[in-house]
PDB file of C-alpha atoms in Angstrom:
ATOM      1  CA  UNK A   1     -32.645  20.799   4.347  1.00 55.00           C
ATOM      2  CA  UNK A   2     -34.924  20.225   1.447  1.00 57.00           C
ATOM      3  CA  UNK A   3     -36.995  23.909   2.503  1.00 59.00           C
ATOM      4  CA  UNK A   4     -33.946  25.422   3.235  1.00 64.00           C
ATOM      5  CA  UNK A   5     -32.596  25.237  -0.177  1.00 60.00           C
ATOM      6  CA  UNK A   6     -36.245  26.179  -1.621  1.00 63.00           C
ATOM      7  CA  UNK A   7     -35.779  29.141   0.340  1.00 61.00           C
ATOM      8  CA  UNK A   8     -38.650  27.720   2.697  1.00 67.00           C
ATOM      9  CA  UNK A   9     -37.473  29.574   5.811  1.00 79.00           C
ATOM     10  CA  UNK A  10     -38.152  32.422   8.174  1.00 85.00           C
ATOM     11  CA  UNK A  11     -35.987  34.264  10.961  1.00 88.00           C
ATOM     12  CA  UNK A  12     -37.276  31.893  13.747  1.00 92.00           C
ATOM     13  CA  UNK A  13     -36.428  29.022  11.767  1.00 91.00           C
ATOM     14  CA  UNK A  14     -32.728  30.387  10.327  1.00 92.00           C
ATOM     15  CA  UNK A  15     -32.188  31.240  14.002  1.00 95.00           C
ATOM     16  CA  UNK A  16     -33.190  27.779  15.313  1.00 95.00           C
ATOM     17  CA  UNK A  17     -31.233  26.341  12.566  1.00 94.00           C
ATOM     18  CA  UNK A  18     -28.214  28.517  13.559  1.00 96.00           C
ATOM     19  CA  UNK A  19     -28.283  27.449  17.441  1.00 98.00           C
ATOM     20  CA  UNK A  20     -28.562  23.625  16.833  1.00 97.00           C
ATOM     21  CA  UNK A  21     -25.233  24.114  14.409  1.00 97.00           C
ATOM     22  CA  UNK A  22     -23.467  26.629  17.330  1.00 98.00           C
ATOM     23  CA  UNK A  23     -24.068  23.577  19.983  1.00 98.00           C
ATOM     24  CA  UNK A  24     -22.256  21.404  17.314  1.00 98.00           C
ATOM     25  CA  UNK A  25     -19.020  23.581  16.275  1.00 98.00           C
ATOM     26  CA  UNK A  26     -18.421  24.598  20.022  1.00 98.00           C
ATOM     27  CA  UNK A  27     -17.743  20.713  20.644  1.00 98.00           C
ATOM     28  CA  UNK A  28     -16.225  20.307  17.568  1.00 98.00           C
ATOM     29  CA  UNK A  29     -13.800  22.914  17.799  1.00 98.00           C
ATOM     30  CA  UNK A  30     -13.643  22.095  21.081  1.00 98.00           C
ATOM     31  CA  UNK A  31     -12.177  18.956  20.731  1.00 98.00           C
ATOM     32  CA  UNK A  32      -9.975  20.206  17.507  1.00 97.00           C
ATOM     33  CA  UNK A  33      -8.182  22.816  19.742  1.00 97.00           C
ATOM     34  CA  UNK A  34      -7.663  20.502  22.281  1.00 97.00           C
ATOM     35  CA  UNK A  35      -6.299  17.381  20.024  1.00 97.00           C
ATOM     36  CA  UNK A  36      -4.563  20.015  17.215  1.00 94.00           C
ATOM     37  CA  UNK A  37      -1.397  18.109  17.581  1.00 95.00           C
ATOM     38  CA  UNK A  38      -2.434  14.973  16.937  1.00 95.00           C
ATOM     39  CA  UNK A  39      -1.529  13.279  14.233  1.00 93.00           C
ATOM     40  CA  UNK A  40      -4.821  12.486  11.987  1.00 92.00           C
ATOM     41  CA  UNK A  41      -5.651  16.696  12.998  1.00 94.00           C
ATOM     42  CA  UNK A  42      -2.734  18.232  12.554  1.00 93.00           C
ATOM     43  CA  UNK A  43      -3.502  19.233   9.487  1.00 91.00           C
ATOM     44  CA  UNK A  44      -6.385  21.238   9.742  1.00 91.00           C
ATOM     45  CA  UNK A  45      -6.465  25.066   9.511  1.00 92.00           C
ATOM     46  CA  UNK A  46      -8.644  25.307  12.205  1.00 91.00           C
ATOM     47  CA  UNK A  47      -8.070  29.200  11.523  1.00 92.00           C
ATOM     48  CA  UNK A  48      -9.422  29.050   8.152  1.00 94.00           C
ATOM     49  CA  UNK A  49     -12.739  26.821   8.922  1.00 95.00           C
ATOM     50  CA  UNK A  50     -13.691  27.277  12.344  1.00 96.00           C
ATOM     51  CA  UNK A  51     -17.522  28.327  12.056  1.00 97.00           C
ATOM     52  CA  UNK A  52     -18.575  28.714  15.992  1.00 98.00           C
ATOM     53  CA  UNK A  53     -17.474  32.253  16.702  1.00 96.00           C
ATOM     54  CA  UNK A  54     -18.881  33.235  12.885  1.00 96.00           C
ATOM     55  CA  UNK A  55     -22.488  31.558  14.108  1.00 97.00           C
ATOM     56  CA  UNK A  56     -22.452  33.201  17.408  1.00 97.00           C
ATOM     57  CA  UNK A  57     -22.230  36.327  15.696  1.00 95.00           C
ATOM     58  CA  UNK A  58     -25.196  35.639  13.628  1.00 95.00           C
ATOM     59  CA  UNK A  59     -27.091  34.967  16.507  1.00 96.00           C
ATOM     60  CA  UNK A  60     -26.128  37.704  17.888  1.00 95.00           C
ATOM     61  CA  UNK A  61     -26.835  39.724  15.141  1.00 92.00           C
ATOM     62  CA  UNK A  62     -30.375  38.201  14.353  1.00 93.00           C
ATOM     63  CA  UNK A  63     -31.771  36.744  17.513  1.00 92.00           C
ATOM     64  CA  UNK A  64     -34.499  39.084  19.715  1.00 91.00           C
ATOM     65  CA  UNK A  65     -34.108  37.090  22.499  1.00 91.00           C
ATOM     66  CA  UNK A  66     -31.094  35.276  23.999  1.00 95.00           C
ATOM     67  CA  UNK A  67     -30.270  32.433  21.635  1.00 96.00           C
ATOM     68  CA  UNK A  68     -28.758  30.087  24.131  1.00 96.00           C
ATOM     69  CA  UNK A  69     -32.413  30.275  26.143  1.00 96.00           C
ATOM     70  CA  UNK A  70     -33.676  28.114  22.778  1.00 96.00           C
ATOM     71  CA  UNK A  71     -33.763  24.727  23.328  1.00 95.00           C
ATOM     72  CA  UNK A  72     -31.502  22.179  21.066  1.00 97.00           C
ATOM     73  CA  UNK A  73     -32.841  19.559  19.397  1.00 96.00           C
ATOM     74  CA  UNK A  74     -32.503  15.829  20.445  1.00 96.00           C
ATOM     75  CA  UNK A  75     -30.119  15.415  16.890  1.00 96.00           C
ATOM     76  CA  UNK A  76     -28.160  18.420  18.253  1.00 98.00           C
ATOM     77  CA  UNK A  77     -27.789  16.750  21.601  1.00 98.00           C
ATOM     78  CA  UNK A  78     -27.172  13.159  20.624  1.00 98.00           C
ATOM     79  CA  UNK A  79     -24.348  15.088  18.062  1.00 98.00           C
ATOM     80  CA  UNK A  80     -22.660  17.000  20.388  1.00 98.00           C
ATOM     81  CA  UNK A  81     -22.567  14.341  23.031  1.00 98.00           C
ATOM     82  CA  UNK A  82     -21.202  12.067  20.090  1.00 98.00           C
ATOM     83  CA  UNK A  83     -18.495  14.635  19.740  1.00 98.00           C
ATOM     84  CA  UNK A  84     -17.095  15.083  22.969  1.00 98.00           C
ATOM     85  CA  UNK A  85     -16.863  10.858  23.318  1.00 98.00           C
ATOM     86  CA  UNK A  86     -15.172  11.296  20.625  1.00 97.00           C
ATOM     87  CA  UNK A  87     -12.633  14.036  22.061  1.00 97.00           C
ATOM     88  CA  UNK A  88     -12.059  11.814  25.452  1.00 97.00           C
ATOM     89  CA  UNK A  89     -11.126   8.693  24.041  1.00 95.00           C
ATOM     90  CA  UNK A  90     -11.092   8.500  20.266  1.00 95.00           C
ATOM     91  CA  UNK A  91      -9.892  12.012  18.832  1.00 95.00           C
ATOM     92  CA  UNK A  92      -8.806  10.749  15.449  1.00 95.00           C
ATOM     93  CA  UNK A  93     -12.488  10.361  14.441  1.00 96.00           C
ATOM     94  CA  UNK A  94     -13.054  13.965  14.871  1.00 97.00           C
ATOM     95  CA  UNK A  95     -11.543  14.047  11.539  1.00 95.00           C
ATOM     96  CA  UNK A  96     -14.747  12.366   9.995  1.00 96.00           C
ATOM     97  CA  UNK A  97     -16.867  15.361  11.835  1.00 97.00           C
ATOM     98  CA  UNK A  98     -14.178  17.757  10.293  1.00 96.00           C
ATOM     99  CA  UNK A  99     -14.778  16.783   6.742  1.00 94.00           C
ATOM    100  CA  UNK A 100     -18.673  16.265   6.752  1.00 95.00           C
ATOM    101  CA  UNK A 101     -18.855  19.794   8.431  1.00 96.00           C
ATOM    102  CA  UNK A 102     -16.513  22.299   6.725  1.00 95.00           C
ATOM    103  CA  UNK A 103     -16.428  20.593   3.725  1.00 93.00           C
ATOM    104  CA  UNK A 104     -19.940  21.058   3.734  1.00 91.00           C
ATOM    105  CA  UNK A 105     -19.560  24.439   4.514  1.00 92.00           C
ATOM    106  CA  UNK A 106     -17.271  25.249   1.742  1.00 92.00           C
ATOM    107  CA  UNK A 107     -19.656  23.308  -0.914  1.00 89.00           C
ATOM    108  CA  UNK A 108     -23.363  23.372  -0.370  1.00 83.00           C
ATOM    109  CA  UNK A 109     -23.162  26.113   1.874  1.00 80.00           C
ATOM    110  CA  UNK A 110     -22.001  28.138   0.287  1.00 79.00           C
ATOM    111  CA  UNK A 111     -25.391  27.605  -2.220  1.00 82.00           C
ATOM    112  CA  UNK A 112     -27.389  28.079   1.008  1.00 85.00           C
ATOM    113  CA  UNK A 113     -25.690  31.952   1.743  1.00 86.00           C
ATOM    114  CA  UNK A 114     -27.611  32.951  -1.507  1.00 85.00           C
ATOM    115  CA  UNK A 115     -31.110  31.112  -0.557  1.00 87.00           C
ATOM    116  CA  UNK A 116     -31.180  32.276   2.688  1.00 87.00           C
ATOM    117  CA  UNK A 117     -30.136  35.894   2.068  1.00 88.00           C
ATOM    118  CA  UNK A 118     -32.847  36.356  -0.260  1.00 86.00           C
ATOM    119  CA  UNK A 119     -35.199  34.305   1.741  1.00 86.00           C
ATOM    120  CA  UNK A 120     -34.795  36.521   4.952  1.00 88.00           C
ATOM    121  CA  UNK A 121     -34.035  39.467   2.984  1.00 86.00           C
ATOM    122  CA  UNK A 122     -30.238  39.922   4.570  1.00 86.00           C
ATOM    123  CA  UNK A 123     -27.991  41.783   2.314  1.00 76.00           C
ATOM    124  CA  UNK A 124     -25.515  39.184   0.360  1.00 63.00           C
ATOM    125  CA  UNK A 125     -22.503  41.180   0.916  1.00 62.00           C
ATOM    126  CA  UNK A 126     -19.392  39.746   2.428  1.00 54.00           C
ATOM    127  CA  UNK A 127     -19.158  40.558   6.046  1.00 54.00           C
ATOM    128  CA  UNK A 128     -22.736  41.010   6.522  1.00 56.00           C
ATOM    129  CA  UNK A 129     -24.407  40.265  10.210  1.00 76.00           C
ATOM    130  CA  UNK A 130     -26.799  37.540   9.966  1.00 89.00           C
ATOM    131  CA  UNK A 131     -24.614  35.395   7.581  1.00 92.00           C
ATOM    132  CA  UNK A 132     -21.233  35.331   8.577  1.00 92.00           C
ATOM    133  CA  UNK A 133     -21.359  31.324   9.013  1.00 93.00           C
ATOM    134  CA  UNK A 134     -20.851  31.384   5.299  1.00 91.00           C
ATOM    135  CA  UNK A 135     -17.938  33.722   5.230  1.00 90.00           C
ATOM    136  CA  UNK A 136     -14.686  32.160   5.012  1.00 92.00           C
ATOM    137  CA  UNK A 137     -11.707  35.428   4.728  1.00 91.00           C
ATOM    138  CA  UNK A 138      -9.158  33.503   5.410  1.00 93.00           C
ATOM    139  CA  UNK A 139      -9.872  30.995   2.270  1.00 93.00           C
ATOM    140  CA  UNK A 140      -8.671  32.886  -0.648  1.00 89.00           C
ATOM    141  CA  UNK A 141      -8.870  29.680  -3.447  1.00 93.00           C
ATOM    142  CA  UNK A 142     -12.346  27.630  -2.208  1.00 92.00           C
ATOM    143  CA  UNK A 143     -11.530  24.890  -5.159  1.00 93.00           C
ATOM    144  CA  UNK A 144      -7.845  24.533  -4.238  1.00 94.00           C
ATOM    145  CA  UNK A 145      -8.581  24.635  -0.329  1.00 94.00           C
ATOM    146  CA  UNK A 146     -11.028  21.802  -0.549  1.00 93.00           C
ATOM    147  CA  UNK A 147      -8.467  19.869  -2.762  1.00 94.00           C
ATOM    148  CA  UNK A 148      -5.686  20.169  -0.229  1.00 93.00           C
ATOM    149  CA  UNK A 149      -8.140  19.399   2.386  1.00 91.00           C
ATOM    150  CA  UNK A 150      -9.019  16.496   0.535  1.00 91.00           C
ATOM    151  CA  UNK A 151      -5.463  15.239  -0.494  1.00 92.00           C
ATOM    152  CA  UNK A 152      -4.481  15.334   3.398  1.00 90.00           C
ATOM    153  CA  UNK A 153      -7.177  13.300   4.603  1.00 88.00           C
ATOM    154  CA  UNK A 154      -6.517  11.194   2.269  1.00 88.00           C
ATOM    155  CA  UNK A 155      -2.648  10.768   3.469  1.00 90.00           C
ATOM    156  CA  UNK A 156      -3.994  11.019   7.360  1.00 90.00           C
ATOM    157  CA  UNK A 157      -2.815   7.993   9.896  1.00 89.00           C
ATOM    158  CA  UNK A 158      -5.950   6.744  10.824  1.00 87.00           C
ATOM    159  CA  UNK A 159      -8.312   3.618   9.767  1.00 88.00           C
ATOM    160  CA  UNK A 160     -10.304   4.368   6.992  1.00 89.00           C
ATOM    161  CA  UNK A 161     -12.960   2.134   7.329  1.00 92.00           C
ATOM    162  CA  UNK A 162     -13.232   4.114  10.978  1.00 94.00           C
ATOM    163  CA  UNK A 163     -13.442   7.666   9.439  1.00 93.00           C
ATOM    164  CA  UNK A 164     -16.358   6.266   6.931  1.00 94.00           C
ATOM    165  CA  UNK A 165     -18.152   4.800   9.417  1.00 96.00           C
ATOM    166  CA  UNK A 166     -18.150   7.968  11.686  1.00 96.00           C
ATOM    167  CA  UNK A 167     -18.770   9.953   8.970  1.00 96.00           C
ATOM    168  CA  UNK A 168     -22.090   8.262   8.030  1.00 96.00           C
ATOM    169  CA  UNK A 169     -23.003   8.549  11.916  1.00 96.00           C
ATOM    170  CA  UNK A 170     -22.481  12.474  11.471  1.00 96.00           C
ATOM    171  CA  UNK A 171     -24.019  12.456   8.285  1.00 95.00           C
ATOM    172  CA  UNK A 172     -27.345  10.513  10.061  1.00 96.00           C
ATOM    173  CA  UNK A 173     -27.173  12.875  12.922  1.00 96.00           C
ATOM    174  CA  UNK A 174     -27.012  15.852  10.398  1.00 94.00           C
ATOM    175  CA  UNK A 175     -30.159  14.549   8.278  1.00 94.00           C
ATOM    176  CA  UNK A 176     -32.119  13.989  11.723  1.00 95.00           C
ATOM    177  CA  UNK A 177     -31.103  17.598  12.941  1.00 95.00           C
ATOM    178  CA  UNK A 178     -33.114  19.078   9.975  1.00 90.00           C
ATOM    179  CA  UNK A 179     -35.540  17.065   9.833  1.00 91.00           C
ATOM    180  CA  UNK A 180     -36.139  17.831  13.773  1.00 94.00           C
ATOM    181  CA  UNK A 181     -35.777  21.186  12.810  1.00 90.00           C
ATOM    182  CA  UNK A 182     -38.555  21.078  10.204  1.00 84.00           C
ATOM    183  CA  UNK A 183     -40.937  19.480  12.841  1.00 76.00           C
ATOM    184  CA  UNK A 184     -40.179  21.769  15.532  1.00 66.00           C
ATOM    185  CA  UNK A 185     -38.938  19.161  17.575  1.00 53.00           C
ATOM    186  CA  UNK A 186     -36.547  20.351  20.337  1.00 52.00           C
ATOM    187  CA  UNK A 187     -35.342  17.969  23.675  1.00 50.00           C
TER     188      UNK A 187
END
């Protein structure tokens, strides 16, 4: 993440980066769409944050060969296969996934739109194929959406000490995706 933000990366690497993440929010969302009525997810705009059809656009947009042909790495693997446990049999924690992801998104992300942009020389407009993951049109207030966001997980039925524990796991499994990435390290 460190070379990212330096602006230390190149089409094969943003691409790589950008198939790792699509494995991730397919089984995220996945799971979101299919537990949306529970209570500890209800409350998510799913609308407003999902990322996986955004990502799959960049790839589509950016990639000169077929993107799902690239391998994952074994942080992508280990993540996703954390995330659909956690849709068959403990759905609630999905919620931990939801806030390291998207609130990532909507905060340091949105840092990394500019770096990369000017890194792979992609026009920064709104809209713009290549860094759509970073668009979010349906999020008019970022400051107040991340507050509310914040406020409901906050008031969410579930364990706490659960939700920080998963979230750390994600967080682990996020650090060893880049640092996979960075190596060139795919399973």
């Amino acid at each position: 993440m460190r070379h990212v933000l330096r602006g230390n990366i190149d089409h094969p690497g943003y691409i790589a980066m950008l198939r790792n993440l699509e494995s991730i929010y397919h089984a995220l969302e996945t799971g979101l769409v299919r537990h949306e009525r529970h209570p500890a997810l209800s409350f998510i705009d799913l609308h407003a944050v999902a990322r996986h059809a955004a990502i799959v656009s960049d790839l589509d947009a950016l990639s000169p060969v077929d993107w799902r042909a690239i391998p994952l790495t074994d942080a992508a693997t280990d993540y996703v296969a954390r995330l659909r446990d956690l849709d068959a049999s403990l759905a609630d924690r999905l919620l931990a996934h939801a806030y390291l992801r998207y609130l990532g998104d909507l905060s340091g992300g949105q840092l990394m739109r500019g770096v990369i942009a000017r890194a792979l020389s992609l026009s920064e407009e709104r809209g713009t194929s290549g860094l759509a993951f970073y668009d979010f049109p349906a999020i008019g207030d970022t400051a107040a959406f991340k507050a509310a966001f914040r406020a409901a997980l906050d008031a969410a039925p579930v364990v706490a000490d659960d939700i920080v524990a998963e979230t750390h796991f994600g967080y682990v499994l996020h650090e060893r995706l880049f640092e996979e990435l960075d190596t060139g390290t795919a399973a």
